[in-house]
Coordinates of C-alpha atoms in Angstrom, one line a residue:
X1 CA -7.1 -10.3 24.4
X2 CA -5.7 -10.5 20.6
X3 CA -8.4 -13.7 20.4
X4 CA -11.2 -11.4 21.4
X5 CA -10.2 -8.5 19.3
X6 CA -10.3 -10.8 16.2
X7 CA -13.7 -12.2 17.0
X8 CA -14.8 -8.3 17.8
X9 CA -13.4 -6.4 14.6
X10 CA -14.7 -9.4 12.7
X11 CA -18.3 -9.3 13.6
X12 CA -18.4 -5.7 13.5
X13 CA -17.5 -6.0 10.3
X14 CA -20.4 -7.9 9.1
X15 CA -22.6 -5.8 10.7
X16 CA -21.3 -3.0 9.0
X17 CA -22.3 -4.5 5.4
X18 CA -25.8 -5.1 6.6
X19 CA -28.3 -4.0 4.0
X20 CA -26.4 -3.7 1.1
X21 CA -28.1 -3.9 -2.3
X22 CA -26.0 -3.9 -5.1
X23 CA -22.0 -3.8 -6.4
X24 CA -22.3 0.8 -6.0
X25 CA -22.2 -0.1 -2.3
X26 CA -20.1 -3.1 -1.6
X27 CA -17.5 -1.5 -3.7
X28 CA -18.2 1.8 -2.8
X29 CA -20.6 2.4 -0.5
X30 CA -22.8 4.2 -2.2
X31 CA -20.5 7.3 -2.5
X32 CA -21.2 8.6 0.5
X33 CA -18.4 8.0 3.1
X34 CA -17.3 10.9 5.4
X35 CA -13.6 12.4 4.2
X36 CA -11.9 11.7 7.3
X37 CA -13.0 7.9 7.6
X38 CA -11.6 7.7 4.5
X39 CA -8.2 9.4 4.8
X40 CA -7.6 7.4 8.0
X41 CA -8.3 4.3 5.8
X42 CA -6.0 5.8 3.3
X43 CA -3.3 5.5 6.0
X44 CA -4.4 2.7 7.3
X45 CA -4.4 1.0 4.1
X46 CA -0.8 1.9 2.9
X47 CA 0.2 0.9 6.4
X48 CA 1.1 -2.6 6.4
X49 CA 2.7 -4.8 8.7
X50 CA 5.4 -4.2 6.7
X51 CA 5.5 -0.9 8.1
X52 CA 4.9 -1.4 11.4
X53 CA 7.4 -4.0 12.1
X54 CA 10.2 -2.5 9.5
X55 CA 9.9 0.7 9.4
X56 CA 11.3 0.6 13.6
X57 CA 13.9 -1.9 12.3
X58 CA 15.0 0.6 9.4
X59 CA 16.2 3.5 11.9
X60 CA 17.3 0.6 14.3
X61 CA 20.1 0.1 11.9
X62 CA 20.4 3.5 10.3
X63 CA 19.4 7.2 10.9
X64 CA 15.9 9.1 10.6
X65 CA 16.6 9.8 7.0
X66 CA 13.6 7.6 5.8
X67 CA 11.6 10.6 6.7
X68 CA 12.6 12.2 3.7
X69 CA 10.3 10.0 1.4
X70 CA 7.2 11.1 3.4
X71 CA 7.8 14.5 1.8
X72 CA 7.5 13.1 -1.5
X73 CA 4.3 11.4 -0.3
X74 CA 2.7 14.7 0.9
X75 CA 4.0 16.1 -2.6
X76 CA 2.8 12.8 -4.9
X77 CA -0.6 13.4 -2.9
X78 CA -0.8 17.3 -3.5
X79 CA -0.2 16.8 -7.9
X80 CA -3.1 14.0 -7.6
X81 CA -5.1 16.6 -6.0
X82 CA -4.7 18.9 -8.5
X83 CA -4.7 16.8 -12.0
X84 CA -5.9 12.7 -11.4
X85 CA -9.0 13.2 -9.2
X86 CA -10.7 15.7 -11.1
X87 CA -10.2 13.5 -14.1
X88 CA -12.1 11.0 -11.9
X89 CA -14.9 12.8 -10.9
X90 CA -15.6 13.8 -14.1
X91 CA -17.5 10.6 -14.9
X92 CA -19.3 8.1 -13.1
X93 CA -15.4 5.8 -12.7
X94 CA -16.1 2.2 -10.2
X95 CA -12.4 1.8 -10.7
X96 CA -9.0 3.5 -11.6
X97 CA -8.8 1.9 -15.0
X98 CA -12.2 2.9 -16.3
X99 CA -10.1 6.0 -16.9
X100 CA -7.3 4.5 -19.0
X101 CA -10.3 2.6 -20.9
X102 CA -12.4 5.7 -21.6
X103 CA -9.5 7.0 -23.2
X104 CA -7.3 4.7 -24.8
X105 CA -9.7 1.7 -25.3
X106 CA -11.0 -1.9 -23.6
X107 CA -7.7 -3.5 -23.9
X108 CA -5.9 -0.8 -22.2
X109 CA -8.4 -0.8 -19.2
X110 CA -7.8 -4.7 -18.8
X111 CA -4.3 -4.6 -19.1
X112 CA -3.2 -1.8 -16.8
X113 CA -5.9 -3.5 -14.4
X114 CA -4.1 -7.3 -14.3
X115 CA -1.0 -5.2 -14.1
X116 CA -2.6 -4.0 -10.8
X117 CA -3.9 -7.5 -9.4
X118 CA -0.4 -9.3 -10.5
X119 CA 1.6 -6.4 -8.2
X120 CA -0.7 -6.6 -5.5
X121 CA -1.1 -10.2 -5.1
X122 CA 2.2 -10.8 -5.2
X123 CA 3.0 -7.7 -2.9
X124 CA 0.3 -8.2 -0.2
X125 CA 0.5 -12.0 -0.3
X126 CA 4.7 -11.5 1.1
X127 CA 2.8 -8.7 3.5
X128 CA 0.5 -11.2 5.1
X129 CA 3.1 -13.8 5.7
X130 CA 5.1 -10.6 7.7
X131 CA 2.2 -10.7 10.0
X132 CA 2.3 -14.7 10.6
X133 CA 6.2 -13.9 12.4
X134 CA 4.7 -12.0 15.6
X135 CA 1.7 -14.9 15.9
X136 CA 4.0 -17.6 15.8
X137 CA 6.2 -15.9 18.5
X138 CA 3.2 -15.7 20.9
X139 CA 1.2 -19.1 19.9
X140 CA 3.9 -21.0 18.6
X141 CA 1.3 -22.3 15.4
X142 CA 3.5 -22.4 12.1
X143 CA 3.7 -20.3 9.9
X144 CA 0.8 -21.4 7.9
X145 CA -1.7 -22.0 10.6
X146 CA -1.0 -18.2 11.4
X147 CA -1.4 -17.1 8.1
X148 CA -4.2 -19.0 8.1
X149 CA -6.0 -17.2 11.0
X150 CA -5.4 -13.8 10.2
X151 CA -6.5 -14.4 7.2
X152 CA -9.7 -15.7 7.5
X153 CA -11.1 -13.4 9.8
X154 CA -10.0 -10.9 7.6
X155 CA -12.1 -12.4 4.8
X156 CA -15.5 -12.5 6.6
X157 CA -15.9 -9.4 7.4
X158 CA -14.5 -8.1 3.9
X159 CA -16.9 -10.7 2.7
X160 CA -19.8 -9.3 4.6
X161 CA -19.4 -5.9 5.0
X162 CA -17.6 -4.7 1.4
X163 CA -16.3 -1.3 1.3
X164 CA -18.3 0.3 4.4
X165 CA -16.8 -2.3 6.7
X166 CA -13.2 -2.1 5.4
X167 CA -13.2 1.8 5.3
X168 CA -14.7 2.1 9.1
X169 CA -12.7 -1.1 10.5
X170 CA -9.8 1.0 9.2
X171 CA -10.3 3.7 11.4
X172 CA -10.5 1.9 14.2
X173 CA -7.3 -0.5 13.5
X174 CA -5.4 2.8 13.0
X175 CA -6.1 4.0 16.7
X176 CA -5.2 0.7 17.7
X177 CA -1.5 0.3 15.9
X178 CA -0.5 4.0 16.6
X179 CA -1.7 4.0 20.4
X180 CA 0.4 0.8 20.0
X181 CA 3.4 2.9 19.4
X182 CA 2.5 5.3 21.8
X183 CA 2.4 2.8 24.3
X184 CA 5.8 1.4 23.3
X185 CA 7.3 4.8 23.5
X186 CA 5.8 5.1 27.1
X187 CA 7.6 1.6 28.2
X188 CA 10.8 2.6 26.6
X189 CA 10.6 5.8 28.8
X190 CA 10.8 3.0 31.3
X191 CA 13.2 0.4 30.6
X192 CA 16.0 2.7 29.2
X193 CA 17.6 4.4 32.3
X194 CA 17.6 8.1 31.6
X195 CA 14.0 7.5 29.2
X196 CA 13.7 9.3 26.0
X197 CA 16.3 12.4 26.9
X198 CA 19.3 9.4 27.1
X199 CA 17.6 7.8 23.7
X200 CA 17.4 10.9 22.0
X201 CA 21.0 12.2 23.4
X202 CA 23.2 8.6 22.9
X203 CA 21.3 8.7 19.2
X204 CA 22.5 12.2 18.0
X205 CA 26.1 11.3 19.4
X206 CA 25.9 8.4 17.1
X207 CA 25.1 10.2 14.0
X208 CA 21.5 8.3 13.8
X209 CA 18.8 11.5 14.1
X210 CA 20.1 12.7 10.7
X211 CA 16.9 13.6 8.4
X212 CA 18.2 15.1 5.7
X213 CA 21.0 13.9 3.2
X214 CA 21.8 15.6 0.2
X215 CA 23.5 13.1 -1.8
X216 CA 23.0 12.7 -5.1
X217 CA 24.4 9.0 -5.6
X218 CA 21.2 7.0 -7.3
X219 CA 22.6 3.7 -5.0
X220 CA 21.5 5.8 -1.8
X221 CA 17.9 5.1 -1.0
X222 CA 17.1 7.7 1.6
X223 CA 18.2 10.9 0.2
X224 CA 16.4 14.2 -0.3
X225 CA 15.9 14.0 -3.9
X226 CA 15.1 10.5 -4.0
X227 CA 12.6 11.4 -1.0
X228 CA 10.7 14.3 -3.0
X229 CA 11.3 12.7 -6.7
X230 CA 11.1 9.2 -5.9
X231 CA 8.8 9.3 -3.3
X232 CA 6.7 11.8 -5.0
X233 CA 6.3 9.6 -8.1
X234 CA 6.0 6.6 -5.9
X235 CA 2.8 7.7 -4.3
X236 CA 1.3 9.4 -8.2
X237 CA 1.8 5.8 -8.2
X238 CA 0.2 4.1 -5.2
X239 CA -2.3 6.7 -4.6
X240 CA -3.9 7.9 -8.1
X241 CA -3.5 4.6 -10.4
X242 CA -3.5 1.7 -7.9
X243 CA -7.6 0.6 -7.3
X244 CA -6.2 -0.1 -3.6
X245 CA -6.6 3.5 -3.1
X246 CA -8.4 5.2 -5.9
X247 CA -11.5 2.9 -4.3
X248 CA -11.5 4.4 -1.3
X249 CA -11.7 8.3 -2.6
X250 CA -14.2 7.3 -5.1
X251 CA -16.3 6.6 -2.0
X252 CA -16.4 10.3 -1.0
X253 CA -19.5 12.3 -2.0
X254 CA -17.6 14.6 -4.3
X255 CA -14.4 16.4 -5.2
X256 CA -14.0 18.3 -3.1
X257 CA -14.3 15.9 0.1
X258 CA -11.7 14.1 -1.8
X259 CA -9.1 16.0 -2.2
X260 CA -9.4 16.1 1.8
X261 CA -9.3 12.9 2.2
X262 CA -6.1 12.7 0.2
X263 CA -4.0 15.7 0.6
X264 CA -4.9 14.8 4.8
X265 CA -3.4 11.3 4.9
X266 CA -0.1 12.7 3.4
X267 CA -0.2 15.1 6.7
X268 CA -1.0 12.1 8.7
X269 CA 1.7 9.6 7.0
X270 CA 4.4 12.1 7.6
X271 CA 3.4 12.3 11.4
X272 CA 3.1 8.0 11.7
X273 CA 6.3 7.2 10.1
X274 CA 8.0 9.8 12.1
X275 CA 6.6 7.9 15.3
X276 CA 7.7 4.8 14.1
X277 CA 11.2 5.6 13.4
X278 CA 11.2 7.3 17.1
X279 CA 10.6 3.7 18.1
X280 CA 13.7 2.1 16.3
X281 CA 15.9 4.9 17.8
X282 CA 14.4 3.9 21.5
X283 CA 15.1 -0.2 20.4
X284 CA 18.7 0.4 19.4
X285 CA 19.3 2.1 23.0
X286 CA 17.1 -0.4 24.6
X287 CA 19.2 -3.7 22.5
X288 CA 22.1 -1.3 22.4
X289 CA 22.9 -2.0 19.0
X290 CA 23.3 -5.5 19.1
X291 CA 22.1 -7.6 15.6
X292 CA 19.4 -9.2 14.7
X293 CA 18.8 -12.1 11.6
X294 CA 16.1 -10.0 10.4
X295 CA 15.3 -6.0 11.2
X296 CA 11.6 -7.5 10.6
X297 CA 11.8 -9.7 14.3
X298 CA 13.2 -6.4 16.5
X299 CA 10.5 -4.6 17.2
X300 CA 8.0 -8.1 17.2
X301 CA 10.5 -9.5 19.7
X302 CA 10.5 -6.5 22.1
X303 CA 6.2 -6.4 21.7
X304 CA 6.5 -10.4 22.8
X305 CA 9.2 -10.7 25.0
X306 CA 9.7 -7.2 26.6
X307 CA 6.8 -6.5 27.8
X308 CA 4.1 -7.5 30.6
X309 CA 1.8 -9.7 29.0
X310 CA -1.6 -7.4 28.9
X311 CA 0.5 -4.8 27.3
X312 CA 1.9 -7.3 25.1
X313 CA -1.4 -8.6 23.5
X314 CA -2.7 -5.0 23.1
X315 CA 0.6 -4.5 20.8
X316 CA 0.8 -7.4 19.0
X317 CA -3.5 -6.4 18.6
X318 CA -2.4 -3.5 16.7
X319 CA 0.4 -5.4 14.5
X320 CA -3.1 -7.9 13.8
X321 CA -4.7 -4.5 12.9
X322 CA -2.4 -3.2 10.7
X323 CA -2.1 -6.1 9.0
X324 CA -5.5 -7.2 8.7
X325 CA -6.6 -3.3 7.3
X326 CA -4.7 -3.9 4.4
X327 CA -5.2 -7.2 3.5
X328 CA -9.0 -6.3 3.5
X329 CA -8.4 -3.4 1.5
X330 CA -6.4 -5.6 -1.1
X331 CA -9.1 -8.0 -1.2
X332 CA -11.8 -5.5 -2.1
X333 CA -9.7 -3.6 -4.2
X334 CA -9.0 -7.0 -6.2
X335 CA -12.7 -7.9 -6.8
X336 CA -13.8 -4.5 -7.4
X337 CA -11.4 -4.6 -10.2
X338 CA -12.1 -8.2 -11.6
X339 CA -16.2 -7.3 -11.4
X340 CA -15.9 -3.9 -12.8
X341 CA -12.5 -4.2 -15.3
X342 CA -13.7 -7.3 -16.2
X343 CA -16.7 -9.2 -16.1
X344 CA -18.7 -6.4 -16.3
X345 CA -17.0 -5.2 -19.3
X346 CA -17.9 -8.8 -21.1
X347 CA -21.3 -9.5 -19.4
X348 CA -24.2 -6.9 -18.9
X349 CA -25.3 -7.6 -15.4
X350 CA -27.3 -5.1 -13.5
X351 CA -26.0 -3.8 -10.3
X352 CA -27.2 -6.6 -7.9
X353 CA -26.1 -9.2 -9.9
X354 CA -22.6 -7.3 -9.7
X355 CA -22.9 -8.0 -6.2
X356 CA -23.3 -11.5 -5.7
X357 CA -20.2 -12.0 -8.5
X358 CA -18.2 -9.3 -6.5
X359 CA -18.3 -11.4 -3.4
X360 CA -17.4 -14.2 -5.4
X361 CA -13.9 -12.7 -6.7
X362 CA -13.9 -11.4 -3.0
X363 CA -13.5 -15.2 -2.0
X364 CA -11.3 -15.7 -4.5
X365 CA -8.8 -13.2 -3.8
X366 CA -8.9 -13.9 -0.5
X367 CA -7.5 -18.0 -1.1
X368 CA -5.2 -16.6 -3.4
X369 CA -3.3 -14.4 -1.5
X370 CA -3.2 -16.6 1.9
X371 CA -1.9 -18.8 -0.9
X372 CA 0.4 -16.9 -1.8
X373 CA 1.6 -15.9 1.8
X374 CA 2.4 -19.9 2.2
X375 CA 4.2 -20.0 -0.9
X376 CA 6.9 -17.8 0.1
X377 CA 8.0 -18.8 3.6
X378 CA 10.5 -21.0 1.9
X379 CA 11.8 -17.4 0.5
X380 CA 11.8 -15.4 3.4
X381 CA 15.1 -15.1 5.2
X382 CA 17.1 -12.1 6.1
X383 CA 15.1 -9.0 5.0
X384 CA 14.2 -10.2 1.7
X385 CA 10.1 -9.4 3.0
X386 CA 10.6 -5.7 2.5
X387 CA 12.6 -5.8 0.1
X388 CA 10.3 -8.2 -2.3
X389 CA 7.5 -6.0 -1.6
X390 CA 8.6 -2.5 -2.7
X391 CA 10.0 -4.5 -5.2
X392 CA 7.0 -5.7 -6.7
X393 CA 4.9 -2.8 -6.4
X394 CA 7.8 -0.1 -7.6
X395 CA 8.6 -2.4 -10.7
X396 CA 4.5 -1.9 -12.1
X397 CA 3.7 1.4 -10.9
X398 CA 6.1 3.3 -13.3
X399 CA 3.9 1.8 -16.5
X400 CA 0.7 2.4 -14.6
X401 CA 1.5 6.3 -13.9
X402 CA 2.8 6.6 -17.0
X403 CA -0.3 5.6 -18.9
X404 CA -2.3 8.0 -16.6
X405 CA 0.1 10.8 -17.6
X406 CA -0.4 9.8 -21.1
X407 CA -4.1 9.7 -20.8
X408 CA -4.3 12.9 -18.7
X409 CA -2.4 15.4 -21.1
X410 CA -3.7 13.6 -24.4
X411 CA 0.0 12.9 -25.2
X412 CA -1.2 10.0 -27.3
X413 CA -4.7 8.3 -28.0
X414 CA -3.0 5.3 -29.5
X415 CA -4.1 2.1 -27.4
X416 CA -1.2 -0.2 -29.0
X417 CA 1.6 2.7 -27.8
X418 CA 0.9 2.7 -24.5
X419 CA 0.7 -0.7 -23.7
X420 CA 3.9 -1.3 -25.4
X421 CA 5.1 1.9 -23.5
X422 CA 3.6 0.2 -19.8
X423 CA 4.8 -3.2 -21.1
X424 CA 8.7 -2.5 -21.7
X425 CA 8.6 -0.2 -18.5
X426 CA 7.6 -3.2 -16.8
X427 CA 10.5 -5.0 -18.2
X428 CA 13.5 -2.0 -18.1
X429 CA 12.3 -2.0 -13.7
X430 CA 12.7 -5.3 -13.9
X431 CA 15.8 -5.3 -15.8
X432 CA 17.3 -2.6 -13.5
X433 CA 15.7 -4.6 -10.5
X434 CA 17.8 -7.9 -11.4
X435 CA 20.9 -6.4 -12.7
X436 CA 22.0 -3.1 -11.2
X437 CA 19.8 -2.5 -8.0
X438 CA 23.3 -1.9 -6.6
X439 CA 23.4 1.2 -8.6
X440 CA 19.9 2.5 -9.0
X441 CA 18.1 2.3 -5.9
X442 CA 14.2 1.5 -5.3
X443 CA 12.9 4.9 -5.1
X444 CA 14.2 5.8 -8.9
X445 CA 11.9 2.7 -10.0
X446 CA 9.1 5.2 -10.6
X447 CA 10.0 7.8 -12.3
X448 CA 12.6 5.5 -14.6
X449 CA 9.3 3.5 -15.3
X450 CA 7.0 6.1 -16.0
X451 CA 9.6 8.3 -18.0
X452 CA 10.2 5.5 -20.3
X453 CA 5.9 5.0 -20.3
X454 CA 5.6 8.4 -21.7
X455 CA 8.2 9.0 -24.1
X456 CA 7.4 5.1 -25.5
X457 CA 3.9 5.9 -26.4
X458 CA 4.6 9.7 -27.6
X459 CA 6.9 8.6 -30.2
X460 CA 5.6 5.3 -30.7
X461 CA 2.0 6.9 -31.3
X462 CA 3.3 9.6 -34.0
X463 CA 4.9 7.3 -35.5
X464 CA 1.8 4.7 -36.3
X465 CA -0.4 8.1 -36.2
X466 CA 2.0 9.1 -39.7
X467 CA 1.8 6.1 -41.2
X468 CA -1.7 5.7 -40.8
X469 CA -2.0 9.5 -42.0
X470 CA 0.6 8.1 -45.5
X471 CA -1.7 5.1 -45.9
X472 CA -5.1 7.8 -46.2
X473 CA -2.9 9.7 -48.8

């Protein structure tokens, strides 16, 4: 069943992409996608394997109180709404960094963009390797052979079909990992005597349906101010600067189909992850609390090993789907960027010949980041896969936003300020990330990143502004 459901979502894919004519609609299909195919893919984007197989493990070991950064999500998502996306409809944008280089200059527009494809290949490249640990269970292939796989079926029909096939593929890879969870509530309903009134009953006496938690220690991850500030700024973040997203609502047919699109996948975020963390509460009653060497194998092991096999293959299908959704997504975010950020900001090519050097980059994305999945199996025990990848992506985001919030109140118009406001953001994160992520946990990453973005290039820009100003006089 998973073999077929490859070979199916692949050449649908390619089919999808037939006709295409230039770079407006591989990368964007022509501006003309419906809003809720596009806020599905939203979701379906930002929802990694990562998230399907962790996000169970996270309430596995702990409460409910990872809910609390989906309200910063719905909240990130309502601000872009109302100040980034008209700033992108404004002009005719093919990526998020057209934006920053309108305003601020060339250099600023290549900079924040390799800021973007360093964070996601690194990012997505640990995320594919998360999806080679349920194919190795069921085929017993290594690690690379799986990687291998997934990946290459994801690459055709990114390949072939450009945006169109990624947005629409999306949709359907959704209703196959959420029914997947569905499905695994229904067969823990089963398997745990008493079903989902003794999960729900044995978890509260425990202390694990907890949502909210009001503490203001910074070393807490999942609190309520960490959820709505952190969470909120994370997805400013993720959802208004990073190409992986901004692509998709750039496909809409105008602003107002947009904000749909976005504003709608916060709904439909908060709603997923809630399902998902119902699933860890059912596996802790199901395991009864007993460890695991990584949160990452518990709810792969119970699709694998607890299950009939039909059942099983229609699960581990929708792990496949999650994964693949956003590795396509990464890869046509990646060359969009390269083609648009890049070579046609050297090179005047006209829109087909954008096309033909689109799939190129598309290719080489692609073998990069199956790379880069191989790479870090020697790096992967314990839990370190999540960890690495919220990392990775919470350490660049801060500079990125923060050069967007520059840009979008005319704080400064100085190019050299705000690179060397995103720059040393980049390394204070990282700084923080080595040395005290004891103390400050992920979620602050954002706002510590962009906060020290801002007030870098606002004083950093009077200043040479001044002097510039002294040398005229």
């Amino acid at each position: 069943m998973l073999f077929l459901y490859l070979l199916g979502i692949t050449g649908w894919g390619v089919w999808l992409g037939r006709g295409q004519r230039g770079g407006k609609d591989y990368f964007l299909g022509n501006r003309g996608l419906p809003w809720p195919a596009v806020m599905l893919s939203v979701v379906a984007t930002e929802t990694s394997t990562l998230t399907f197989l962790s996000i169970p493990g996270i309430s596995y070991l702990g409460t409910l109180a990872f809910l609390q950064l989906t309200f910063g999500y719905l909240l990130g998502r309502i601000v872009i709404a109302g100040l980034l996306l008209p700033a992108y409809f404004k002009g005719n944008l093919n990526t998020a960094y057209v934006l920053l280089g309108s305003h601020f200059g060339e250099t600023t527009q290549k900079v924040s963009s390799a800021v973007f494809m360093a964070t996601r290949l690194l990012s997505d490249a640990v995320r594919l390797f998360v999806t080679a640990i349920p194919m190795a269970f069921i085929t017993g292939w290594s690690y690379p052979m799986s990687i291998g796989v997934i990946g290459l079926a994801t690459v055709i029909y990114t390949y072939f079909g450009g945006i169109k096939a990624v947005v629409w593929v999306d949709v359907v890879q959704m209703c196959l990992y959420v029914g997947g969870a569905l499905v695994s509530m229904f067969a823990l309903e089963r398997l745990v005597p008493g079903g989902w009134v003794e999960i729900l009953a044995s978890a509260e006496e425990a202390g694990k349906t907890e949502i909210v938690q009001t503490s203001f220690d910074p070393s807490v991850p999942y609190t309520i101010w960490a959820g709505l500030i952190g969470g909120g700024f994370l997805t400013m973040a993720s959802h208004g600067t990073d190409q992986l997203i901004v692509q998709r609502i750039l496909s809409c047919g105008d602003i107002v189909a947009a904000k749909k699109a976005m504003i709608g996948s916060g709904v439909v975020v908060i709603v997923q992850i809630f399902l998902f963390l119902l699933v860890g509460l059912g596996l802790w009653r199901y395991y009864e609390g007993i460890g695991f060497d990584s949160s990452d194998e518990i709810f792969a092991g119970f699709l694998v090993e607890a299950l009939p096999p039909g059942i099983s293959g229609l699960l581990v299908a929708g792990v496949f789907a999650a994964a693949m959704s956003s590795l396509s997504s990464s890869i046509n975010a990646l060359a969009s960027s390269s083609t648009y950020d890049f070579f046609a900001v050297m090179f005047e090519r006209d829109d087909a010949a954008l096309l033909r050097i689109g799939k190129m980059f598309t290719l080489l994305w692609a073998s990069l980041l199956i790379g880069g999945a191989v790479l870090f199996i020697p790096f992967s025990q314990g839990s370190a896969a999540v960890e690495v990848a919220l990392s990775f992506s919470s350490i660049a985001y801060g500079g990125l936003l923060g050069a967007f919030i520059v840009a979008v109140f005319s704080i400064s118009t100085d190019e050299f300020s705000v690179i060397c406001g995103m720059l040393l953001a980049i390394s204070v994160v990282t700084a923080i990330w080595v040395f005290a992520r004891d103390i400050v946990a992920w979620p602050w990453f954002v706002p510590i990143g962009s906060t020290v973005t801002v007030v870098t290039a606002s004083i950093l820009g009077r200043i040479r502004v001044d002097r510039i100003q002294a040398l005229k006089d």
